[in-house]
Coordinates of C-alpha atoms in Angstrom, one line a residue:
Chain O
M1 CA 54.0 116.7 118.8
E2 CA 53.7 113.5 116.7
F3 CA 50.8 115.0 114.7
L4 CA 52.7 118.2 114.2
L5 CA 55.9 116.5 112.9
A6 CA 54.0 114.0 110.8
S7 CA 51.9 116.6 109.1
G8 CA 54.9 118.8 108.6
I9 CA 56.8 116.0 106.9
G10 CA 53.7 115.4 104.7
A11 CA 53.3 119.0 103.8
L12 CA 57.0 119.4 102.9
T13 CA 56.9 116.3 100.8
A14 CA 53.7 117.3 99.0
A15 CA 55.1 120.8 98.2
G16 CA 58.3 119.3 97.0
L17 CA 56.7 116.8 94.7
Y18 CA 54.4 119.5 93.3
L19 CA 57.3 121.8 92.5
I20 CA 59.4 119.0 91.0
L21 CA 56.6 118.4 88.4
L22 CA 56.8 121.9 87.1
R23 CA 58.5 122.7 83.8
R24 CA 61.0 125.4 84.9
T25 CA 64.4 124.7 86.5
F26 CA 64.0 127.1 89.5
P27 CA 60.8 125.5 91.0
V28 CA 62.4 122.1 90.5
V29 CA 65.4 123.1 92.5
I30 CA 63.2 124.6 95.3
G31 CA 61.1 121.4 95.2
L32 CA 64.3 119.3 95.6
C33 CA 65.1 121.5 98.6
F34 CA 61.7 120.9 100.2
L35 CA 62.0 117.1 99.6
S36 CA 65.4 117.1 101.3
Y37 CA 64.0 119.1 104.3
A38 CA 61.2 116.5 104.6
V39 CA 63.6 113.6 104.6
N40 CA 65.8 115.3 107.2
V41 CA 62.9 115.7 109.6
F42 CA 61.8 112.2 108.8
L43 CA 65.3 110.8 109.6
F44 CA 65.3 112.8 112.8
V45 CA 62.1 111.4 114.2
M46 CA 62.8 107.8 113.1
G47 CA 64.6 107.1 116.4
R48 CA 61.4 107.9 118.2
L49 CA 60.6 111.2 119.9
T50 CA 62.3 111.9 123.2
I51 CA 62.3 115.2 125.0
D52 CA 65.0 116.6 127.3
R53 CA 67.3 113.6 127.1
P54 CA 71.0 113.8 126.1
P55 CA 72.1 111.6 123.1
I56 CA 74.5 109.8 125.4
V57 CA 74.2 107.3 128.3
G58 CA 75.0 109.3 131.4
V59 CA 74.8 108.6 135.1
Y60 CA 72.7 111.6 136.0
A61 CA 70.4 111.6 133.0
G62 CA 67.1 109.7 133.3
G63 CA 67.5 108.2 129.9
Y64 CA 68.9 109.0 126.5
A65 CA 67.8 110.0 123.0
D66 CA 68.8 107.8 120.1
P67 CA 72.1 109.3 118.9
L68 CA 72.3 107.5 115.5
P69 CA 69.5 109.4 113.7
Q70 CA 71.1 112.6 114.8
A71 CA 74.4 111.5 113.2
L72 CA 72.6 110.3 110.1
V73 CA 70.6 113.5 109.7
L74 CA 73.8 115.6 110.0
T75 CA 75.4 113.6 107.2
A76 CA 72.2 113.8 105.1
I77 CA 72.1 117.6 105.6
V78 CA 75.7 118.1 104.4
I79 CA 75.2 115.9 101.4
T80 CA 71.9 117.5 100.3
F81 CA 73.4 120.9 100.8
G82 CA 76.3 120.1 98.5
M83 CA 74.0 118.6 95.9
T84 CA 71.6 121.6 96.0
A85 CA 74.5 124.0 95.5
L86 CA 75.6 122.0 92.5
I87 CA 72.2 121.9 90.9
V88 CA 71.6 125.6 91.5
V89 CA 74.9 126.4 89.7
L90 CA 74.1 124.0 86.9
S91 CA 70.6 125.3 86.2
L92 CA 72.0 128.8 86.2
R93 CA 74.7 127.8 83.7
A94 CA 72.2 126.0 81.6
F95 CA 69.9 129.1 81.6
L96 CA 72.8 131.4 80.6
E97 CA 74.0 129.1 77.9
T98 CA 70.7 128.3 76.3
G99 CA 68.7 131.4 77.1
D100 CA 65.7 129.6 78.5
D101 CA 65.0 127.9 81.8
G102 CA 62.7 125.1 80.7
V103 CA 63.6 121.6 81.7
S104 CA 62.8 120.0 78.4
L105 CA 65.7 118.7 76.3
D106 CA 64.5 120.5 73.2
V107 CA 66.3 118.3 70.7
R108 CA 65.7 119.6 67.2
T109 CA 66.3 116.8 64.7
D110 CA 67.1 117.7 61.1
E111 CA 64.7 115.4 59.2
K112 CA 66.5 116.0 55.9
S113 CA 69.6 114.2 56.8
P114 CA 69.4 110.4 57.2
D115 CA 73.1 110.3 58.1
I116 CA 73.4 109.2 61.7
L117 CA 77.0 110.3 62.0
R118 CA 76.2 113.9 61.7
D119 CA 74.7 115.4 64.9
E120 CA 72.2 118.1 65.5
V121 CA 74.2 121.2 66.3
L122 CA 72.0 123.1 68.8
Chain J
M1 CA 90.2 89.4 112.3
T2 CA 90.2 93.0 111.2
N3 CA 92.1 93.5 108.0
P4 CA 93.5 97.0 107.3
W5 CA 94.2 96.2 103.6
L6 CA 90.5 96.7 102.9
I7 CA 90.8 100.4 103.3
V8 CA 93.4 100.7 100.5
P9 CA 90.9 100.9 97.5
L10 CA 89.3 103.9 99.3
V11 CA 92.4 105.7 100.5
V12 CA 94.3 105.6 97.3
P13 CA 91.7 107.3 95.0
A14 CA 90.8 109.8 97.8
M15 CA 94.4 110.9 98.4
T16 CA 95.1 110.9 94.6
A17 CA 92.1 113.0 93.8
A18 CA 93.0 115.5 96.5
L19 CA 96.6 115.6 95.3
L20 CA 95.5 116.2 91.7
V21 CA 93.3 119.1 92.6
L22 CA 95.5 120.8 95.1
V23 CA 99.1 120.2 93.8
M24 CA 98.9 119.4 90.1
R25 CA 96.3 121.8 88.9
R26 CA 98.5 123.3 86.3
S27 CA 100.2 120.3 84.6
L28 CA 98.0 117.9 82.7
F29 CA 101.1 115.7 82.0
S30 CA 101.8 115.0 85.7
Q31 CA 98.1 114.6 86.3
R32 CA 98.0 111.8 83.8
I33 CA 101.0 110.0 85.2
V34 CA 99.7 110.1 88.8
S35 CA 96.2 109.1 87.8
V36 CA 97.3 106.1 85.7
A37 CA 99.7 105.1 88.5
A38 CA 97.0 105.3 91.1
T39 CA 94.5 103.3 89.0
A40 CA 97.3 100.7 88.4
I41 CA 97.9 100.4 92.2
Q42 CA 94.2 99.9 92.8
L43 CA 94.1 97.3 90.0
V44 CA 97.0 95.3 91.6
V45 CA 95.3 95.5 95.1
V46 CA 91.9 94.3 93.9
I47 CA 93.6 91.4 92.0
G48 CA 95.2 90.5 95.3
F49 CA 91.7 90.8 97.0
Y50 CA 90.2 88.5 94.4
I51 CA 92.9 85.8 95.1
V52 CA 92.5 86.2 98.8
A53 CA 88.7 86.1 98.8
G54 CA 88.8 82.9 96.8
D55 CA 89.0 80.8 100.0
G56 CA 85.4 81.7 100.8
E57 CA 86.1 83.4 104.1
P58 CA 84.8 87.0 104.3
R59 CA 87.4 89.5 105.5
I60 CA 86.3 92.6 107.5
Y61 CA 87.8 95.9 108.5
L62 CA 86.3 97.8 111.4
L63 CA 86.7 101.6 110.9
G64 CA 88.0 103.2 114.1
N65 CA 87.9 99.7 115.6
W66 CA 84.3 100.1 116.7
P67 CA 82.7 96.6 116.9
A68 CA 80.4 95.8 114.1
P69 CA 76.8 96.8 114.7
F70 CA 77.9 100.1 116.2
G71 CA 80.6 101.2 113.8
I72 CA 81.0 101.1 110.1
V73 CA 82.5 97.9 108.7
L74 CA 84.0 97.1 105.4
V75 CA 83.4 93.6 104.2
L76 CA 85.2 91.7 101.4
D77 CA 83.5 88.6 100.3
R78 CA 83.6 86.9 96.9
L79 CA 80.9 89.1 95.3
A80 CA 82.6 92.3 96.5
A81 CA 86.0 91.0 95.2
T82 CA 84.5 90.2 91.8
M83 CA 82.9 93.6 91.4
L84 CA 86.1 95.4 92.6
L85 CA 88.1 93.5 90.1
L86 CA 85.7 94.4 87.3
A87 CA 85.7 98.0 88.3
G88 CA 89.5 98.1 88.6
L89 CA 90.0 96.6 85.1
L90 CA 87.5 98.9 83.6
A91 CA 88.9 102.0 85.3
F92 CA 92.4 101.2 84.1
G93 CA 91.1 100.8 80.5
V94 CA 89.1 104.0 80.7
V95 CA 91.8 106.1 82.2
L96 CA 94.2 105.0 79.4
A97 CA 91.6 105.7 76.8
A98 CA 91.0 109.2 78.2
I99 CA 94.6 110.4 78.3
D100 CA 94.9 110.8 74.6
E101 CA 92.2 113.2 73.8
W102 CA 89.2 113.5 76.1
D103 CA 90.8 114.7 79.3
K104 CA 91.9 117.9 77.5
R105 CA 88.3 119.0 77.0
G106 CA 87.8 120.4 80.5
R107 CA 89.5 120.7 83.8
H108 CA 90.0 118.2 86.6
F109 CA 89.0 115.1 84.6
H110 CA 91.4 112.9 86.5
A111 CA 90.5 114.2 90.0
L112 CA 86.8 113.6 89.2
F113 CA 87.7 110.1 87.9
Q114 CA 89.5 109.2 91.1
F115 CA 86.6 110.4 93.2
Q116 CA 84.2 108.3 91.2
L117 CA 86.4 105.3 91.7
L118 CA 86.4 106.0 95.5
G119 CA 82.6 105.9 95.4
I120 CA 82.4 102.8 93.3
N121 CA 84.9 100.9 95.4
G122 CA 83.3 102.0 98.6
A123 CA 79.8 100.9 97.5
F124 CA 81.2 97.4 96.8
L125 CA 83.0 97.1 100.1
T126 CA 80.7 98.6 102.7
G127 CA 78.7 96.4 105.0
D128 CA 76.4 99.2 106.2
L129 CA 73.2 100.5 104.6
F130 CA 73.7 104.1 105.4
N131 CA 77.3 104.0 104.4
L132 CA 76.1 102.5 101.1
F133 CA 74.0 105.7 100.7
V134 CA 77.1 107.9 101.4
F135 CA 79.2 106.1 98.8
F136 CA 76.3 106.3 96.3
E137 CA 76.4 110.0 96.9
V138 CA 80.2 110.1 96.4
L139 CA 80.1 108.3 93.1
L140 CA 77.1 110.3 92.0
I141 CA 78.6 113.7 92.7
A142 CA 81.7 112.7 90.9
S143 CA 79.7 111.4 88.0
Y144 CA 77.8 114.7 87.8
G145 CA 81.2 116.4 87.3
L146 CA 82.4 113.8 84.8
M147 CA 79.1 114.0 82.9
L148 CA 79.3 117.8 82.5
H149 CA 83.1 117.6 81.8
G150 CA 83.7 119.6 78.6
G151 CA 80.5 121.5 78.9
G152 CA 78.2 122.5 76.1
A153 CA 74.6 123.6 76.2
H154 CA 73.0 120.3 75.5
R155 CA 75.1 118.6 78.1
M156 CA 74.0 121.1 80.6
K157 CA 70.3 120.4 79.9
A158 CA 70.8 116.6 80.0
G159 CA 72.9 117.0 83.1
F160 CA 70.1 118.8 84.9
H161 CA 67.8 115.9 84.2
Y162 CA 70.4 113.4 85.4
I163 CA 71.1 115.3 88.6
A164 CA 67.4 115.9 89.4
I165 CA 66.4 112.3 89.0
N166 CA 69.4 111.2 91.1
L167 CA 68.6 113.7 93.9
I168 CA 65.1 112.4 94.0
G169 CA 66.5 108.9 94.2
S170 CA 68.8 109.9 97.1
T171 CA 65.8 111.3 98.9
V172 CA 63.9 108.0 98.5
F173 CA 67.0 106.1 99.6
L174 CA 67.0 108.1 102.9
F175 CA 63.2 107.5 103.4
A176 CA 63.9 103.8 102.9
V177 CA 66.8 103.8 105.3
G178 CA 64.7 105.7 107.9
T179 CA 61.8 103.3 107.6
I180 CA 64.1 100.3 108.0
Y181 CA 65.9 101.8 111.0
S182 CA 62.7 102.8 112.7
V183 CA 61.5 99.2 112.6
T184 CA 64.8 97.3 113.2
G185 CA 67.0 99.7 115.1
T186 CA 70.1 98.9 113.1
L187 CA 71.6 99.6 109.7
N188 CA 74.4 97.2 109.6
M189 CA 73.6 94.7 106.9
A190 CA 74.7 91.6 108.8
D191 CA 72.8 92.8 111.9
L192 CA 69.7 93.5 109.7
A193 CA 69.9 90.0 108.4
E194 CA 69.6 88.7 111.9
K195 CA 66.9 91.2 113.0
V196 CA 64.6 91.1 110.0
P197 CA 63.2 87.6 110.6
Q198 CA 62.3 88.5 114.2
V199 CA 60.3 91.6 113.3
A200 CA 57.0 91.8 115.1
T201 CA 53.9 91.1 113.0
G202 CA 52.6 94.7 113.3
N203 CA 55.8 96.1 111.8
Q204 CA 56.1 93.8 108.8
A205 CA 54.2 96.1 106.5
L206 CA 56.4 99.0 107.3
L207 CA 59.5 97.0 106.8
T208 CA 58.2 95.7 103.4
A209 CA 57.6 99.3 102.4
G210 CA 61.2 100.1 103.3
A211 CA 62.5 97.2 101.4
L212 CA 60.6 98.0 98.3
L213 CA 61.5 101.7 98.5
L214 CA 65.1 100.5 98.5
L215 CA 64.4 98.5 95.4
T216 CA 63.0 101.6 93.8
V217 CA 66.3 103.4 94.4
F218 CA 68.4 100.6 93.1
S219 CA 66.2 100.3 90.0
I220 CA 66.8 104.0 89.2
K221 CA 70.6 103.2 89.2
S222 CA 70.2 100.1 87.2
A223 CA 67.8 101.7 84.7
M224 CA 64.9 99.3 85.4
V225 CA 61.7 100.1 83.6
P226 CA 59.8 102.4 84.4
L227 CA 62.8 104.3 85.8
H228 CA 65.1 104.0 82.7
W229 CA 64.2 107.1 80.7
W230 CA 66.9 109.3 82.1
L231 CA 69.8 107.1 80.9
P232 CA 70.0 107.7 77.1
P233 CA 70.1 111.5 77.3
A234 CA 72.5 111.4 80.2
Y235 CA 74.9 108.8 79.0
G236 CA 74.5 109.7 75.3
S237 CA 75.5 113.4 75.8
T238 CA 78.5 112.9 78.0
S239 CA 82.0 112.3 77.0
P240 CA 82.8 108.7 75.9
P241 CA 85.2 107.8 78.7
A242 CA 82.8 109.0 81.3
A243 CA 80.0 107.0 79.7
A244 CA 82.3 103.9 79.6
L245 CA 82.9 104.3 83.4
F246 CA 79.1 104.8 83.9
A247 CA 78.7 101.3 82.5
I248 CA 79.9 100.0 85.9
M249 CA 77.7 102.5 87.7
S250 CA 74.6 100.7 86.5
K251 CA 76.1 97.5 87.8
V252 CA 76.4 99.2 91.2
G253 CA 72.6 99.2 91.3
I254 CA 72.6 95.5 90.3
Y255 CA 75.2 94.8 93.0
S256 CA 73.1 96.5 95.6
I257 CA 70.0 94.5 94.6
I258 CA 71.9 91.3 94.8
R259 CA 73.5 92.1 98.1
V260 CA 70.4 93.4 99.9
Y261 CA 68.0 90.9 98.6
T262 CA 70.2 87.9 99.2
L263 CA 71.6 88.9 102.6
I264 CA 68.9 91.0 104.3
F265 CA 65.7 90.0 102.5
G266 CA 66.9 86.6 101.3
A267 CA 65.5 83.2 101.7
G268 CA 66.2 83.3 105.5
A269 CA 64.2 86.4 106.2
G270 CA 61.1 84.6 107.5
P271 CA 57.9 86.5 106.6
L272 CA 59.9 88.9 104.4
A273 CA 61.8 86.3 102.4
D274 CA 62.4 87.2 98.7
V275 CA 60.4 90.3 99.0
A276 CA 61.8 91.8 95.7
T277 CA 61.9 88.8 93.4
P278 CA 58.3 89.0 92.2
W279 CA 59.0 92.6 91.0
V280 CA 62.4 92.2 89.5
L281 CA 61.6 89.5 87.0
P282 CA 58.7 91.2 85.1
A283 CA 60.5 94.5 85.3
G284 CA 63.6 92.9 83.8
I285 CA 61.5 91.5 80.9
L286 CA 60.0 94.9 80.3
T287 CA 63.4 96.6 80.5
L288 CA 64.8 94.2 77.9
A289 CA 61.8 94.7 75.6
L290 CA 62.0 98.5 75.9
G291 CA 65.8 98.6 75.4
T292 CA 65.4 96.5 72.3
I293 CA 62.8 98.8 70.9
G294 CA 65.1 101.7 71.6
V295 CA 67.9 100.0 69.7
L296 CA 65.6 99.6 66.7
A297 CA 64.5 103.2 66.9
S298 CA 67.9 104.8 67.4
R299 CA 69.1 107.2 64.8
R300 CA 72.4 108.0 66.4
V301 CA 75.3 105.7 67.4
L302 CA 75.4 106.8 71.0
D303 CA 71.6 106.3 71.4
L304 CA 72.1 102.8 70.1
V305 CA 74.8 102.1 72.6
C306 CA 72.7 103.5 75.5
Y307 CA 69.6 101.4 74.6
S308 CA 71.8 98.3 74.1
L309 CA 73.0 99.0 77.7
I310 CA 69.4 99.2 78.9
A311 CA 68.7 95.9 77.1
S312 CA 71.6 94.2 78.7
M313 CA 70.5 95.6 82.1
G314 CA 67.1 94.0 81.4
T315 CA 68.7 90.6 80.7
L316 CA 70.7 91.0 83.9
L317 CA 67.6 91.9 85.9
I318 CA 65.8 88.8 84.5
A319 CA 68.7 86.7 85.7
V320 CA 68.6 88.3 89.2
G321 CA 64.8 87.9 89.2
L322 CA 65.2 84.2 88.7
G323 CA 66.4 84.0 92.3
S324 CA 69.0 81.5 93.4
A325 CA 69.1 79.6 90.1
G326 CA 70.1 82.6 88.0
L327 CA 72.6 84.2 90.4
A328 CA 75.8 82.7 88.9
A329 CA 74.6 83.4 85.4
A330 CA 73.8 86.9 86.4
L331 CA 77.3 87.5 87.7
Y332 CA 78.9 86.1 84.6
Y333 CA 76.6 88.2 82.3
A334 CA 77.3 91.3 84.4
V335 CA 81.0 91.0 83.9
Q336 CA 81.0 90.5 80.2
S337 CA 78.2 93.0 79.5
T338 CA 80.0 95.7 81.5
V339 CA 83.2 95.3 79.4
A340 CA 81.3 95.1 76.1
S341 CA 79.1 98.2 76.9
A342 CA 82.2 100.2 77.9
G343 CA 83.9 99.2 74.7
L344 CA 80.9 100.2 72.7
F345 CA 80.7 103.6 74.4
L346 CA 84.3 104.3 73.6
L347 CA 83.8 103.2 70.0
G348 CA 80.6 105.3 69.7
G349 CA 82.6 108.3 70.9
L350 CA 85.1 107.7 68.1
L351 CA 82.5 107.2 65.4
A352 CA 80.1 109.9 66.2
P353 CA 80.8 113.6 67.0
E354 CA 79.7 114.5 70.4
K355 CA 76.4 116.3 70.7
G356 CA 76.7 120.0 70.7
S357 CA 80.5 120.1 70.6
R358 CA 82.5 121.3 67.7
A359 CA 85.6 119.3 68.6
A360 CA 84.3 116.1 67.1
F361 CA 86.6 113.4 65.6
A362 CA 86.4 113.5 61.9
W363 CA 85.7 110.0 60.8
F364 CA 87.6 109.0 57.8
P365 CA 88.1 106.0 55.6
Q366 CA 91.6 104.6 56.4
Y367 CA 90.4 103.5 59.8
A368 CA 87.1 102.1 58.5
N369 CA 88.2 98.5 58.6
V370 CA 89.5 98.7 62.2
F371 CA 86.3 100.4 63.4
A372 CA 84.0 98.1 61.5
G373 CA 85.8 95.1 62.9
F374 CA 85.5 96.4 66.4
F375 CA 81.9 97.3 65.9
F376 CA 81.1 93.9 64.6
L377 CA 82.8 92.1 67.5
L378 CA 81.3 94.3 70.2
A379 CA 77.9 94.0 68.6
I380 CA 78.2 90.2 68.7
A381 CA 79.2 90.4 72.4
T382 CA 76.3 92.7 73.2
I383 CA 73.6 90.8 71.3
G384 CA 74.8 87.5 72.7
M385 CA 75.7 85.7 69.5
P386 CA 78.2 82.9 69.6
P387 CA 81.2 82.6 69.9
L388 CA 81.7 85.5 72.4
A389 CA 80.9 85.6 76.1
G390 CA 77.5 87.2 75.7
F391 CA 76.2 84.0 74.2
F392 CA 77.3 81.9 77.1
G393 CA 75.8 84.4 79.5
K394 CA 72.4 84.3 77.8
L395 CA 72.6 80.5 77.5
L396 CA 73.2 80.2 81.2
I397 CA 70.3 82.5 81.9
L398 CA 68.0 80.5 79.6
D399 CA 69.2 77.3 81.3
A400 CA 68.4 78.8 84.8
A401 CA 64.9 79.6 83.6
R402 CA 63.9 76.1 82.7
E403 CA 61.0 75.9 85.1
A404 CA 57.9 75.6 82.9
F405 CA 55.9 78.7 84.0
I406 CA 58.9 81.0 84.0
A407 CA 60.3 79.7 80.7
A408 CA 57.1 80.5 78.9
T409 CA 57.8 84.2 79.4
V410 CA 61.6 84.4 79.8
W411 CA 62.6 82.3 76.8
P412 CA 60.6 84.1 74.2
A413 CA 61.6 87.5 75.7
I414 CA 65.4 86.8 75.5
L415 CA 65.3 85.0 72.1
I416 CA 63.0 87.4 70.3
T417 CA 64.9 90.5 71.7
S418 CA 68.2 88.9 70.6
L419 CA 66.9 88.7 67.0
L420 CA 65.7 92.3 67.1
L421 CA 69.0 93.4 68.5
I422 CA 70.8 91.8 65.6
L423 CA 68.5 93.8 63.2
G424 CA 69.1 97.0 65.1
F425 CA 72.9 96.6 65.2
A426 CA 73.1 95.4 61.6
R427 CA 71.1 98.3 60.4
T428 CA 73.3 100.8 62.3
G429 CA 76.5 99.1 61.2
M430 CA 75.4 99.3 57.5
Q431 CA 74.5 102.9 57.8
I432 CA 77.8 103.8 59.3
F433 CA 80.2 101.7 57.3
W434 CA 78.5 101.1 54.0
N435 CA 76.8 104.4 53.5
R436 CA 79.5 107.0 52.6
S437 CA 77.8 110.3 52.9
P438 CA 79.4 113.5 51.6
A439 CA 79.5 114.9 55.1
T440 CA 82.2 112.5 56.2
E441 CA 84.3 113.0 53.0
T442 CA 84.5 116.7 53.3
S443 CA 85.4 116.9 57.0
T444 CA 88.9 117.9 57.8
P445 CA 90.9 114.8 58.7
R446 CA 92.3 114.6 62.2
A447 CA 94.6 112.0 63.6
V448 CA 92.5 109.4 65.4
P449 CA 93.9 108.9 68.9
I450 CA 95.7 105.6 69.1
M451 CA 95.0 104.9 72.8
P452 CA 91.3 104.4 72.6
I453 CA 91.7 102.0 69.7
F454 CA 94.2 100.0 71.8
V455 CA 91.9 100.0 74.8
I456 CA 88.8 98.9 72.8
G457 CA 91.0 96.1 71.4
A458 CA 91.9 95.1 74.9
M459 CA 88.2 95.1 76.0
I460 CA 87.3 92.8 73.0
A461 CA 90.2 90.6 74.1
T462 CA 88.8 90.5 77.6
V463 CA 85.4 89.5 76.4
T464 CA 87.0 86.8 74.2
A465 CA 89.0 85.6 77.2
L466 CA 85.8 85.3 79.2
S467 CA 84.3 83.0 76.6
V468 CA 87.5 80.9 76.2
F469 CA 87.8 80.5 79.9
A470 CA 84.1 80.3 80.5
G471 CA 84.4 77.1 82.5
P472 CA 86.8 78.3 85.2
V473 CA 85.1 81.7 85.4
M474 CA 81.8 80.1 85.7
A475 CA 83.1 77.9 88.5
D476 CA 84.2 81.0 90.4
M477 CA 80.8 82.6 89.8
T478 CA 79.0 79.5 91.0
A479 CA 81.1 79.6 94.2
T480 CA 80.3 83.3 94.6
A481 CA 76.6 82.6 94.2
E482 CA 76.7 79.7 96.8
Q483 CA 78.4 82.1 99.2
L484 CA 75.7 84.6 98.7
L485 CA 72.9 82.1 99.2
S486 CA 74.3 80.9 102.6
P487 CA 75.0 84.2 104.3
H488 CA 75.6 82.8 107.8
R489 CA 79.4 83.0 107.3
Y490 CA 79.2 86.6 106.2
I491 CA 77.0 87.5 109.2
A492 CA 79.3 85.6 111.6
A493 CA 82.4 87.3 110.2
V494 CA 80.9 90.7 110.7
L495 CA 79.1 90.3 114.0
R496 CA 81.3 87.7 115.8
P497 CA 84.7 88.2 114.3
I498 CA 86.5 86.5 117.3
A499 CA 84.4 83.4 117.2
A500 CA 84.6 83.2 113.4
A501 CA 88.3 83.5 113.5
N502 CA 88.7 80.8 116.2
H503 CA 86.3 78.6 114.2
T504 CA 88.6 78.6 111.2
G505 CA 91.6 78.1 113.4
E506 CA 93.4 81.4 112.6

């Protein structure tokens, strides 16, 4: 169980990092998703692995699972979900407005004008 | 003693933002009135906080009345009060500057602005590491909205970078929090300060990893080299009032570094004492050097402003990296550089057309003298020339770095970069004000909004006041630094509120 979870977290992180380093927006978004999955599992196991225990101190239960990581991971899931939704919409808008989905800023400077007040109009 | 007033800086912006989105969607006029009023209320409250916190006794508020290590706690000490006051003043200025022109460019500027204030105030007040993460996310998601406010293709591209780097930062933050929790079993900062010195020898390496991961996150926020590269495109392509507010967002990173590495991993942390200091000082020197090179290389006004912000963050990181000696100087420099950077961002927005947007201010001659004077004064403040406050800040930092082996690197770094900053600013100023190009003459004249000019003037007046009253201000900052360096009262106030209250005879 420990080995399975640890290697799962490692695989998700590695996949996420690889995808983030690509030069298109869509893989970057997917990579960010993988990273947030990895961190969610990581947060979940940081309170140690316990099986068949309620996250509350009860009279009849033999013990309890640490409730705090469960609360933290719920918060983290909600936040990363919102952020992911935002970046998906943003990358879609950027693609529709510029016509390409590269992540580079592509600033074309006009070398002929030394005037720093006038800006490059893309 | 639990103190319900502490929740006010969080409730007011949250309620205001909801009201603006749900009720006043149609009317910009009423949005402006409510937004300015809410910001004014927050300013009054944080001024009160500053006065109250001056007695050196930390105030706490237990959310839901759960006792400290179990529930979330808000803590007001001198540092939090100082940062809140700075944020309140800056926000009031920025919201006034925005209501003339910039908030018309897109929808929901004021709601996003209030949400951003909620995140900033919360980050300064919280006494819990995970809650700090949550408030970071609140201020970040509002800043994404503000950054993209007004749209434009280039802004979208820059925004994607900004959001991606901050999402990676959030992930690292969670990894750090997880690592620290798995070792210590707590996330309350005061509780951590008591638990960290007692960590078993086998777990010290894990905890160090967690502490330095946290430093990585905070250095993304505070644009520490090598994590500074996202700042110029992001801040340089957003709208000026948003960028001016982002000047305090970088200071949230600095605040977190100061808080975590004085309270939790400070001098009393046993084997983990001062775990971050060896990294912060060299990184600060590099940040200052790179920011200065960026200022020299800038071809646009807003790039210049962004790189000067990075340079001032470098100076600030040097002061923080000096440890206990530089703390008071760091706080003084942080306050003045925030105001100066914000003023520069607003001025840069007036001088230069925004990237990719057609609705640029036409810059025209009759305001040249006003703008030139503003630019000159703000440049003096940013560079750290006498007589403005930046000079005192740098002087105090140099004074704090008098130990021989540190001085050999810090002194040349600060002095040489100051000279190069003078060159960079002087060159840019000459190109703007003495080089009349045909492009500016033929542009259609538009009325320059009067509000931003007024606000920039007020910011310059603030920096001037900081240098005139440098003595009393510095006395306050020294008291704040002393409070940070002896965290036992903070810890007692959070974990043992009854005993602490009895001790002071309340």
